Each structure stands twice: as structure tokens, then as C-alpha cells.
Coordinates of C-alpha atoms in Angstrom, one line a residue:
X1 CA -20.1 7.5 5.5
X2 CA -16.5 8.3 7.5
X3 CA -14.0 8.6 4.5
X4 CA -15.3 9.9 1.0
X5 CA -13.0 9.7 -1.9
X6 CA -13.2 12.6 -4.6
X7 CA -11.1 13.4 -7.3
X8 CA -10.7 17.6 -8.1
X9 CA -13.9 17.5 -10.4
X10 CA -15.7 16.0 -7.0
X11 CA -19.1 17.4 -6.1
X12 CA -18.6 19.8 -3.5
X13 CA -22.0 21.7 -4.1
X14 CA -23.6 18.8 -2.6
X15 CA -25.8 20.1 0.0
X16 CA -26.2 23.1 -1.5
X17 CA -29.3 24.3 -3.5
X18 CA -29.6 26.0 -7.3
X19 CA -28.5 29.5 -5.7
X20 CA -25.5 27.8 -3.4
X21 CA -27.1 27.6 -0.5
X22 CA -26.5 25.0 2.1
X23 CA -29.6 22.9 2.3
X24 CA -29.6 23.1 6.0
X25 CA -29.5 19.4 6.6
X26 CA -29.2 18.5 10.4
X27 CA -26.1 16.7 11.9
X28 CA -27.0 12.9 12.7
X29 CA -27.4 12.3 16.9
X30 CA -25.4 9.4 17.8
X31 CA -24.0 9.0 21.5
X32 CA -20.2 9.8 19.8
X33 CA -18.9 12.6 17.7
X34 CA -19.5 11.5 14.1
X35 CA -16.0 12.4 11.7
X36 CA -16.2 12.9 8.1
X37 CA -12.7 12.4 5.8
X38 CA -13.1 13.9 2.2
X39 CA -10.4 12.8 0.0
X40 CA -8.5 14.3 -3.0
X41 CA -5.3 13.2 -4.9
X42 CA -3.5 10.4 -5.1
X43 CA -3.3 6.3 -3.9
X44 CA -1.2 7.7 -1.3
X45 CA -3.4 10.2 0.2
X46 CA -6.6 7.7 0.3
X47 CA -3.9 5.5 2.7
X48 CA -3.1 8.8 4.7
X49 CA -7.3 8.7 4.7
X50 CA -7.0 5.5 6.5
X51 CA -4.9 6.3 9.0
X52 CA -6.2 9.7 10.0
X53 CA -9.7 7.6 10.0
X54 CA -8.2 5.1 12.7
X55 CA -6.7 7.8 14.8
X56 CA -9.8 9.8 14.9
X57 CA -11.3 6.1 15.6
X58 CA -9.5 5.6 18.7
X59 CA -9.9 9.0 20.0
X60 CA -13.4 8.3 20.3
X61 CA -14.9 9.6 17.0
X62 CA -17.3 7.0 15.0
X63 CA -18.1 7.5 11.6
X64 CA -20.8 9.4 9.9
X65 CA -23.2 7.6 7.2
X66 CA -23.6 9.8 5.5
X67 CA -21.8 10.3 1.5
X68 CA -22.2 13.8 1.0
X69 CA -18.7 15.9 1.2
X70 CA -20.7 18.8 2.4
X71 CA -23.0 17.4 4.9
X72 CA -22.5 18.4 8.4
X73 CA -20.8 16.0 11.2
X74 CA -18.9 17.1 14.0
X75 CA -15.5 16.5 12.5
X76 CA -15.2 17.3 8.7
X77 CA -11.8 16.7 7.8
X78 CA -10.2 17.8 4.2
X79 CA -7.0 15.3 3.0
X80 CA -5.9 17.7 0.1
X81 CA -3.5 17.5 -3.2
X82 CA -2.0 20.3 -4.6
X83 CA -0.4 18.4 -7.9
X84 CA -2.7 21.1 -10.3
X85 CA -2.9 24.4 -10.3
X86 CA -6.8 24.9 -10.0
X87 CA -6.5 22.5 -6.3
X88 CA -6.1 25.8 -4.6
X89 CA -9.2 27.5 -6.0
X90 CA -11.2 24.3 -5.5
X91 CA -9.9 23.5 -2.2
X92 CA -10.9 27.2 -0.9
X93 CA -14.1 27.4 -2.4
X94 CA -14.9 24.5 -0.7
X95 CA -14.3 25.7 2.2
X96 CA -16.4 29.2 1.5
X97 CA -19.1 26.5 1.1
X98 CA -18.8 25.1 4.2
X99 CA -18.3 28.1 6.5
X100 CA -23.0 28.3 6.8
X101 CA -22.5 24.8 7.3
X102 CA -20.2 25.4 10.5
X103 CA -21.9 28.2 11.6
X104 CA -25.8 26.2 11.1
X105 CA -24.2 23.3 13.6
X106 CA -22.4 24.8 16.6
X107 CA -19.6 23.3 17.5
X108 CA -18.6 21.3 14.5
X109 CA -14.7 21.3 13.6
X110 CA -13.0 21.6 9.9
X111 CA -9.7 20.1 9.3
X112 CA -7.8 20.8 6.8
X113 CA -4.6 18.6 5.8
X114 CA -2.7 16.5 2.7
X115 CA -0.6 18.7 0.9
X116 CA -2.1 21.7 0.2
X117 CA -2.1 22.0 4.1
X118 CA 1.6 21.6 3.7
X119 CA 2.0 24.0 1.1
X120 CA 0.1 27.0 2.5
X121 CA 0.6 26.1 5.9
X122 CA -0.8 29.3 8.2
X123 CA -2.3 31.1 4.5
X124 CA -5.4 28.7 5.0
X125 CA -6.9 29.9 8.1
X126 CA -6.0 33.6 7.3
X127 CA -8.2 32.7 3.9
X128 CA -10.6 30.9 6.0
X129 CA -10.5 32.0 9.5
X130 CA -13.2 29.3 10.8
X131 CA -10.8 26.5 9.7
X132 CA -10.1 25.1 13.6
X133 CA -7.4 22.4 12.6
X134 CA -4.7 22.5 9.4
X135 CA -2.1 19.5 9.6
X136 CA 0.4 18.6 7.0
X137 CA 1.8 15.2 5.5
X138 CA 4.3 14.7 8.1
X139 CA 2.7 14.8 11.6
X140 CA -1.6 13.1 11.0
X141 CA -0.7 11.7 14.3
X142 CA -1.5 15.1 15.7
X143 CA -4.7 15.4 14.6
X144 CA -6.7 14.5 17.7
X145 CA -4.7 16.4 19.6
X146 CA -4.7 19.7 17.8
X147 CA -8.6 18.9 17.3
X148 CA -8.9 19.0 21.6
X149 CA -6.4 21.8 21.7
X150 CA -8.7 23.9 19.0
X151 CA -11.8 23.0 21.0
X152 CA -10.1 24.4 24.6
X153 CA -8.3 26.9 23.3
X154 CA -11.6 28.5 21.1
X155 CA -8.8 29.5 18.1
X156 CA -7.1 27.6 15.0
X157 CA -4.5 25.5 15.4
X158 CA -1.5 25.0 13.1
X159 CA 1.0 22.5 12.6
X160 CA 3.2 21.6 9.9
X161 CA 6.4 19.8 10.7
X162 CA 8.8 20.0 8.2
X163 CA 9.8 16.4 8.5
X164 CA 7.7 12.6 9.2
X165 CA 7.5 12.5 12.8
X166 CA 5.3 9.0 12.2
X167 CA 5.2 6.9 9.8
X168 CA 1.8 6.5 8.9
X169 CA 1.4 2.9 8.4
X170 CA 2.4 2.7 12.2
X171 CA -0.7 4.9 13.4
X172 CA -4.2 3.5 13.8
X173 CA -6.5 2.4 10.6
X174 CA -9.4 2.2 9.3
X175 CA -9.6 0.3 6.3
X176 CA -12.2 0.8 3.7
X177 CA -12.1 -2.8 2.4
X178 CA -11.9 -6.1 3.6
X179 CA -10.3 -7.9 1.1
X180 CA -7.9 -5.2 0.2
X181 CA -5.3 -2.8 1.4
X182 CA -2.8 0.2 1.0
X183 CA 0.6 -0.3 2.2
X184 CA 3.0 2.2 2.3
X185 CA 6.7 1.3 1.6
X186 CA 8.3 4.7 1.7
X187 CA 6.9 8.2 1.6
X188 CA 8.5 10.6 0.0
X189 CA 11.1 11.7 -3.4
X190 CA 14.5 12.1 -3.4
X191 CA 13.8 13.3 -7.7
X192 CA 13.7 16.6 -8.9
X193 CA 11.2 16.3 -11.6
X194 CA 11.0 20.4 -12.9
X195 CA 6.5 19.6 -13.1
X196 CA 6.1 18.1 -10.0
X197 CA 5.9 19.7 -6.1
X198 CA 5.3 16.5 -4.2
X199 CA 9.1 16.4 -3.2
X200 CA 8.4 19.9 -1.5
X201 CA 5.7 18.7 0.8
X202 CA 7.0 15.1 1.4
X203 CA 10.2 15.6 2.4
X204 CA 12.9 12.6 1.2
X205 CA 12.4 8.9 0.5
X206 CA 11.9 7.4 4.0
X207 CA 11.6 3.9 3.9
X208 CA 9.7 1.0 6.1
X209 CA 12.5 -1.5 7.1
X210 CA 11.4 -5.0 5.4
X211 CA 10.6 -6.8 8.3
X212 CA 7.7 -4.2 9.3
X213 CA 5.7 -3.6 5.8
X214 CA 6.2 -8.2 5.7
X215 CA 4.3 -8.5 9.0
X216 CA 2.1 -5.7 8.4
X217 CA 0.8 -7.1 4.7
X218 CA 0.5 -11.0 7.2
X219 CA -1.7 -9.0 9.5
X220 CA -3.8 -8.1 6.4
X221 CA -4.0 -11.3 5.4
X222 CA -4.9 -12.5 8.7
X223 CA -7.7 -10.2 8.7
X224 CA -9.4 -11.9 5.3
X225 CA -6.8 -9.6 3.0
X226 CA -6.2 -10.9 -0.6
X227 CA -4.7 -7.9 -2.5
X228 CA -2.4 -5.8 -1.7
X229 CA -1.1 -2.4 -3.0
X230 CA 2.7 -1.9 -2.3
X231 CA 2.6 2.3 -2.3
X232 CA 5.5 5.0 -3.0
X233 CA 6.1 7.9 -4.6
X234 CA 9.0 6.3 -6.6
X235 CA 8.0 2.4 -5.2
X236 CA 10.8 0.9 -6.5
X237 CA 13.8 2.7 -5.7
X238 CA 12.6 1.5 -2.4
X239 CA 16.1 0.8 -0.6
X240 CA 17.7 3.7 -1.1
X241 CA 17.4 4.9 2.4
X242 CA 19.2 1.7 3.4
X243 CA 21.6 1.3 1.0
X244 CA 20.3 -2.1 -1.1
X245 CA 19.4 -1.5 -5.0
X246 CA 17.7 -4.5 -5.0
X247 CA 15.4 -4.9 -1.9
X248 CA 12.2 -3.8 -4.0
X249 CA 12.6 -7.2 -6.1
X250 CA 14.0 -9.3 -2.8
X251 CA 10.0 -7.3 -1.4
X252 CA 8.2 -8.7 -4.9
X253 CA 8.9 -12.2 -3.9
X254 CA 8.5 -12.4 -0.1
X255 CA 5.2 -11.6 -0.4
X256 CA 4.8 -14.5 -3.1
X257 CA 5.7 -16.8 0.5
X258 CA 3.2 -15.2 2.1
X259 CA 0.2 -17.9 2.5
X260 CA -3.4 -16.6 1.9
X261 CA -2.0 -12.9 -0.4
X262 CA -3.3 -13.6 -3.6
X263 CA -2.9 -10.5 -5.1
X264 CA 0.2 -8.6 -5.3
X265 CA 0.4 -4.9 -6.7
X266 CA 2.7 -1.9 -7.3
X267 CA 2.7 2.1 -7.5
X268 CA 3.9 4.3 -9.0
X269 CA 7.5 2.9 -10.3
X270 CA 10.3 5.5 -11.7
X271 CA 11.3 4.4 -15.1
X272 CA 15.1 5.3 -14.6
X273 CA 15.4 2.9 -11.9
X274 CA 13.7 -0.1 -13.0
X275 CA 15.7 -3.3 -13.2
X276 CA 15.4 -6.1 -14.4
X277 CA 16.0 -8.0 -11.1
X278 CA 12.2 -6.4 -11.0
X279 CA 10.9 -8.0 -13.8
X280 CA 12.6 -11.3 -13.4
X281 CA 10.6 -10.5 -10.0
X282 CA 7.2 -10.1 -11.1
X283 CA 7.4 -13.2 -13.3
X284 CA 8.5 -15.5 -11.2
X285 CA 6.2 -15.1 -8.2
X286 CA 2.8 -16.3 -9.0
X287 CA 1.0 -13.7 -6.5
X288 CA 2.3 -10.6 -8.3
X289 CA -0.3 -9.3 -10.8
X290 CA 0.3 -9.0 -15.0
X291 CA 0.1 -5.6 -14.6
X292 CA 2.1 -2.4 -14.2
X293 CA 2.0 1.3 -14.6
X294 CA 4.8 2.8 -16.2
X295 CA 4.6 7.1 -16.3
X296 CA 6.1 8.2 -19.6
X297 CA 5.2 12.2 -19.1
X298 CA 6.4 12.5 -22.1
X299 CA 7.8 10.7 -25.5
X300 CA 10.2 13.7 -26.5
X301 CA 13.6 13.3 -26.0
X302 CA 14.4 17.2 -25.4
X303 CA 10.9 17.6 -23.3
X304 CA 12.3 14.4 -20.3
X305 CA 15.7 16.0 -20.2
X306 CA 14.1 19.9 -19.2
X307 CA 11.1 18.0 -17.4
X308 CA 14.2 16.7 -15.1
X309 CA 13.2 12.7 -15.9
X310 CA 16.5 10.7 -16.0
X311 CA 16.0 8.0 -18.6
X312 CA 14.6 8.7 -22.0
X313 CA 12.1 7.0 -24.5
X314 CA 14.8 4.7 -25.7
X315 CA 15.0 3.6 -22.3
X316 CA 11.4 3.5 -22.0
X317 CA 10.4 1.7 -24.5
X318 CA 13.2 -1.0 -23.8
X319 CA 11.6 -1.6 -20.4
X320 CA 8.5 -2.9 -21.7
X321 CA 9.8 -5.0 -24.5
X322 CA 11.8 -6.8 -21.6
X323 CA 8.2 -6.5 -18.8
X324 CA 6.8 -8.0 -22.6
X325 CA 8.6 -10.9 -23.1
X326 CA 9.1 -12.0 -19.7
X327 CA 5.3 -11.8 -19.0
X328 CA 3.8 -11.8 -22.4
X329 CA 0.1 -11.0 -21.0
X330 CA 1.0 -8.2 -18.7
X331 CA -1.5 -4.9 -19.6
X332 CA 0.7 -2.0 -19.1
X333 CA -0.5 2.0 -18.2
X334 CA 1.1 5.2 -18.2
X335 CA 1.0 8.8 -17.6
X336 CA 0.9 11.7 -20.3
X337 CA 1.4 15.2 -19.3
X338 CA 0.3 17.5 -22.7
X339 CA 1.2 20.9 -23.5
X340 CA 4.9 21.1 -20.4
X341 CA 6.1 24.8 -21.3
X342 CA 8.6 24.9 -24.6
X343 CA 6.8 21.2 -26.3
X344 CA 6.9 22.1 -30.0
X345 CA 5.0 19.6 -32.5
X346 CA 7.7 18.0 -33.3
X347 CA 8.2 16.8 -29.3
X348 CA 4.1 15.6 -29.8
X349 CA 4.5 14.1 -32.9
X350 CA 7.6 11.9 -30.4
X351 CA 4.7 11.6 -27.7
X352 CA 2.2 10.2 -30.1
X353 CA 5.1 8.0 -31.9
X354 CA 6.4 6.2 -28.8
X355 CA 2.1 5.8 -27.8
X356 CA 1.8 3.9 -30.7
X357 CA 5.0 1.5 -30.0
X358 CA 4.4 1.2 -26.9
X359 CA 0.6 -0.2 -27.2
X360 CA -0.6 0.9 -23.2
X361 CA -3.6 -0.3 -21.8
X362 CA -4.9 2.8 -20.5
X363 CA -3.1 6.0 -19.4
X364 CA -3.7 8.3 -18.1
X365 CA -3.3 11.9 -20.1
X366 CA -2.8 15.5 -18.7
X367 CA -3.1 19.0 -20.0
X368 CA -0.2 20.6 -18.0
X369 CA -1.1 23.4 -15.6
X370 CA 1.4 25.8 -14.4
X371 CA 2.3 24.4 -10.4
X372 CA 4.0 27.8 -8.3
X373 CA 6.5 26.9 -6.4
X374 CA 7.7 24.4 -9.1
X375 CA 11.2 25.4 -11.7
X376 CA 8.2 24.9 -14.8
X377 CA 5.9 27.5 -13.0
X378 CA 8.4 30.0 -13.5
X379 CA 9.4 29.1 -16.9
X380 CA 8.5 32.0 -20.0
X381 CA 8.0 29.4 -22.9
X382 CA 4.2 28.2 -21.4
X383 CA 2.3 27.1 -24.3
X384 CA -0.9 28.3 -25.2
X385 CA -4.0 26.9 -24.1
X386 CA -5.9 26.4 -27.6
X387 CA -2.6 24.5 -28.5
X388 CA -2.4 22.4 -25.8
X389 CA -6.1 21.3 -25.7
X390 CA -5.8 20.4 -29.0
X391 CA -3.0 18.4 -29.0
X392 CA -4.6 16.9 -25.4
X393 CA -7.4 15.8 -28.0
X394 CA -5.6 14.0 -30.3
X395 CA -3.4 11.5 -28.2
X396 CA -6.7 11.1 -26.3
X397 CA -8.2 9.6 -29.2
X398 CA -5.0 7.7 -30.6
X399 CA -4.7 6.1 -26.5
X400 CA -8.7 5.4 -26.4
X401 CA -8.6 3.8 -29.9
X402 CA -4.8 1.7 -28.9
X403 CA -6.4 0.8 -25.5
X404 CA -9.4 -0.6 -27.7
X405 CA -7.6 -2.8 -30.1
X406 CA -5.7 -4.3 -27.1
X407 CA -8.3 -5.1 -25.2
X408 CA -10.5 -6.6 -28.8
X409 CA -7.9 -8.5 -28.8
X410 CA -8.9 -10.7 -25.6
X411 CA -12.9 -11.1 -26.6
X412 CA -13.3 -14.8 -26.7
X413 CA -11.1 -15.1 -24.2
X414 CA -11.3 -16.1 -20.1
X415 CA -10.4 -14.0 -17.8
X416 CA -10.4 -14.4 -13.2
X417 CA -11.8 -11.8 -12.0
X418 CA -11.9 -10.4 -8.3
X419 CA -15.3 -8.6 -7.0
X420 CA -15.1 -5.2 -5.7
X421 CA -17.9 -2.9 -4.1
X422 CA -18.3 0.5 -5.8
X423 CA -16.4 0.0 -8.9
X424 CA -19.3 -0.6 -11.5
X425 CA -21.8 2.5 -11.0
X426 CA -23.9 1.1 -13.2
X427 CA -24.3 -1.4 -12.1
X428 CA -27.2 -2.0 -10.5
X429 CA -29.1 -0.4 -14.7
X430 CA -27.4 -2.7 -16.5
X431 CA -27.4 -5.8 -14.2
X432 CA -24.3 -6.7 -13.8
X433 CA -21.6 -7.0 -10.7
X434 CA -17.8 -5.7 -11.4
X435 CA -14.6 -6.2 -11.0
X436 CA -10.9 -6.9 -12.1
X437 CA -8.3 -9.3 -14.0
X438 CA -5.1 -9.9 -13.0
X439 CA -4.0 -7.7 -15.1
X440 CA -6.0 -5.1 -13.8
X441 CA -8.6 -4.7 -16.8
X442 CA -12.4 -3.4 -15.4
X443 CA -15.0 -6.5 -16.2
X444 CA -18.4 -5.9 -15.7
X445 CA -20.2 -9.0 -15.3
X446 CA -24.1 -10.4 -16.2
X447 CA -25.0 -13.4 -14.1
X448 CA -26.7 -16.1 -15.6
X449 CA -29.8 -17.6 -13.2
X450 CA -28.5 -20.4 -12.3
X451 CA -25.0 -18.5 -11.1
X452 CA -24.9 -18.0 -7.0
X453 CA -23.9 -14.2 -7.0
X454 CA -20.7 -13.5 -6.1
X455 CA -19.8 -11.1 -2.9
X456 CA -17.1 -8.5 -2.9
X457 CA -13.7 -10.1 -3.0
X458 CA -15.1 -13.5 -4.2
X459 CA -12.7 -14.7 -7.3
X460 CA -14.7 -15.7 -10.8
X461 CA -13.1 -17.2 -14.2
X462 CA -15.1 -15.6 -16.8
X463 CA -15.4 -15.6 -21.1
X464 CA -14.9 -12.2 -22.3
X465 CA -17.1 -11.6 -24.5
X466 CA -17.4 -7.8 -26.0
X467 CA -14.7 -5.0 -25.5
X468 CA -14.9 -1.1 -24.8
X469 CA -12.1 1.5 -24.8
X470 CA -11.4 1.5 -20.5
X471 CA -13.4 -1.7 -20.0
X472 CA -14.5 -5.8 -20.7
X473 CA -17.7 -7.5 -20.8
X474 CA -18.6 -11.1 -19.7
X475 CA -21.8 -11.3 -20.6
X476 CA -22.1 -15.2 -20.5
X477 CA -22.2 -15.8 -16.8
X478 CA -19.9 -17.5 -14.5
X479 CA -18.2 -20.3 -15.3
X480 CA -16.2 -21.1 -12.5
X481 CA -16.9 -19.6 -9.1
X482 CA -14.5 -19.4 -6.0
X483 CA -15.6 -17.6 -2.4
X484 CA -13.1 -17.2 -0.4
X485 CA -11.7 -15.5 2.6
X486 CA -11.6 -11.9 1.5
X487 CA -15.1 -12.9 -0.2
X488 CA -16.1 -14.1 4.0
X489 CA -14.0 -11.0 5.4
X490 CA -16.4 -8.5 3.5
X491 CA -19.7 -11.2 5.3
X492 CA -18.9 -11.0 7.4
X493 CA -18.7 -6.9 8.0
X494 CA -21.6 -6.2 6.4
X495 CA -23.0 -8.0 8.5
X496 CA -22.0 -6.2 11.4
X497 CA -24.8 -4.9 13.8
X498 CA -23.7 -0.8 13.0
X499 CA -24.1 0.1 9.4
X500 CA -21.4 2.3 9.8
X501 CA -18.6 0.5 9.0
X502 CA -20.1 -0.8 5.8
X503 CA -18.1 1.3 3.2
X504 CA -16.6 -0.1 -0.3
X505 CA -13.5 2.1 -2.2
X506 CA -12.2 -0.3 -5.0
X507 CA -8.6 -0.7 -4.6
X508 CA -6.8 0.1 -8.1
X509 CA -5.8 2.4 -10.5
X510 CA -8.8 4.6 -11.2
X511 CA -10.9 4.1 -14.3
X512 CA -11.7 5.8 -17.0
X513 CA -14.2 6.7 -18.8
X514 CA -17.2 6.2 -18.7
X515 CA -18.8 3.4 -17.0
X516 CA -20.9 1.2 -19.8
X517 CA -24.0 1.6 -20.3

């Protein structure tokens, strides 16, 4: 496929034998040059990769139909992440493996973009001189020109801009879903969290004008999209650049006026900027989904101060209480870092207390790792690895137990599920199909013999029969099925003559834990 999505533990060995040597697969022969974009990191990176793909297609490239990130294509672009300590080693290890792939295929080009490229700049080609192009987070639109320049001059091109050149959403796009889409409303961040390198790589917050955002959403809906996710590093601080603190709530309400737009989500808000007008807009706008991802990071007020997170646990829990008062069926997820420098046993117990009180439906838990260039990375009171591991395992057990309890409460209830492509990795062997409920929970559904098979994008009502910590199971068939414009769009794309255009990428938060067996 043209766009391959992976996390940091992605399948980097694809295309190599047991000794780590390239297996020698031939490139697909087409009349046009082929490309593949391999993506690591957050939803913003996935959104950027869709723009990169759109730029390459506008320049005459076609998606390579294979899925292996290390299979050869005429151009392979690595869109990188720099959030975790070991991201550097993983990238350079992968680039090292790509050297033999490129050597076996003269004319092949490698490009490295994203946050790691923005951070390392010339270091990328110093360590991997077979890379042809290095571009940053602020100049995605330069990629086709840089590739052409590298071909003409026969030397690497490195172009890193320190300020945003063109808002990514103004670039061409190759969307990976016919029925769901990301919509970026801002890029960059004005906060100074001591563990985070994102502000250095994405810059200060830059906001799009509301009219441009709404025009993009309406255009997407006209194409068959029925679910959008609003993206921003701190999505709820939207409007700070043009001085309107109520801009995000207004934007949510405006989304509610768009005919054909069935589901609206957003990620990720910051607790310090989360205001009651946003809660009211969520509760009063019918197509804004009852799900909220609210990063906690730590339940210890002392650690939050060291992190420069400008809220405390009391405020965080108060937000959750007000959300649940206004939206009783809301599912709330979070991010938590374990083992931040100087974290004591007492600090960790405070995190456990807040997690117990918050009743998250899921939590993305991380062991703190040093990010060079951040204030926390220079702190001398790093927590021993064994201590971090023990705390992490205790937290994970608590999170899973609470999530399972919360999911069990839904057994016997009905759920509206929008089916998706690619989220149920074991659907074929379990004879189920998978989608997301309104509150963003993953639901695995088994059809009854009389059920019409839903298409990705179609929406059905099901009864939840069984709960697991990370998903729900509905094995009694469909209570009701609605064939949607999004399903029509998916079907039209799949009936297109070029199979390389048929790619499924799930929308929503990453799944946690193993799929259902």
C-alpha cells in the first residue's frame, strides 16, 4: 500500500531473512514511479503522512500496493517520531537495513521527515549517507521538489524550516479512509512541559481560521466522510492565536450544523485549558461523541509541578465530574507517565489514587524515558529502571481492572457501532466484524445467518453480550443495520479499478491490549 502505519515497535524486519539480510524482492513494475510512506507516532503524524502521500501523487507517483515497510519502492518516506528515548536507535537501525535494499535497486530514493528529522537535521545524512532527502515538520510541501533536486544533483538534500511554511491541511491529501478523516485545526504548542520535545519540533501554536476548517469538513462530507477527528497538540486551546478563548466550543457547535456529519471527535485537550463551555458544547451538540481523551500524566501535585503541567489533581478530577454530570455515558481515557524523575512511592500512590477515583475506560501508560533536549532529561534524580517497571506493572493492572469493571456495566445494553476497516485484526479467524461505538469503545460483532453484512462505514445497533478489559463483544447479531453514505463511499473506492487505492486505516484512539480471541 502507499501508506504504512506503525508504532515504535513496528515490524522493522519485514523483507529480511533470519540473519537480517535483505530478501531481494523486486520492485513492482508500473508506468509511474511508486511510493510508500511509513509512519511512526501520533495521529498528527498520520495526518501529515496523508498529506505527504497526496503531494507525491500530485507529482505523478502512485502508491506501492505492498504493506511491508522495507519492501522497495521508487520512493520510501519515513515520517518519524521523536517522543521516546529509543526512537533514534530504531530509526537509524531501520535506515541501516534500507541501505542494502537501496543498493539492490538503483534509482530508489529514501526520504526522512517528521519530528526526528526536525530534531536531527544534517545528522540524518551524516549517520545514513544513503538517505536522499531530509525535511522537517514545517515544510512538508517541499518534498517533491527536494526529491527531484536530489536526483538531478546526485546528492542529499536537507531542508529544515524553523517556522511553518504552509498549513498541512492546505496541501493535497491521499486519505486512507473513505468514511473517516482527520482535520487539523492547529499545529504546535505553547506549553513548556519538562518531559516533552514537541514544542521544539512543531513550534508555537498556529491556528487555522474557523471558516477554513469548516469548509474542509463540508468538502469531506460531500465526498462521503461521516466521521471527523479534530486534531491539535492542545486542541482545546484553539483560538489563542486570534484571541478567542471560546473558539473551540464554537467550532464544536458549528460542526453540529453540518448535514451528513454523524460523528465528531477531538484529540488531545489539555486539562489547564478545558473550560465549561466545551463541556456544554459536547453535551448539546448531537454529533459530538460522548468520548474524551484527557491526559493526566501524574496524579501527584508535586510531580505535576515538576512537569510544568499547569493544573493539579483536584482540578483534573473536577473536570471529569462535570463532564459526567453533563454527559453521563461519556467514556474518558487518559495518558499517564510512570517514573518521572524524582517520583517517590508517595507520588506514585497519589497517581494510583487518582486513577481509582477517575474510573478511566482506558489509559495509555508509559514508562518515563529520557528525551535529550528536554529539562527532565537533564534531571539527576532519575528513578531506577526496576522501580519504574514495578510501578508500571501495578498501574497497568489497576487500569485494566477498572476498564474491565466499566465495560462490564455495559453488558446487556445496546450500542451503535460504526464498522471500520482494519481494526479487528483477528476478525477472520473469530468470524466477527469490528467497529467503534459512539463512546469510542472497540466492539467485535458476530453476524447471525440472516444478517446482511455491513460495509466499513455502515452503522448498526447491537446488544453487548460480554465485556473484556479492552473491547466489547456482541455475538447475537444485528438488531438494526443502516447502510450509510460512508459505506457507499467505501464501496465505491473498493470497486475502483486500481486496487492500490483501497487502503484501510482505523480512526480513533489506538487499541490497547490484544484483540479478542
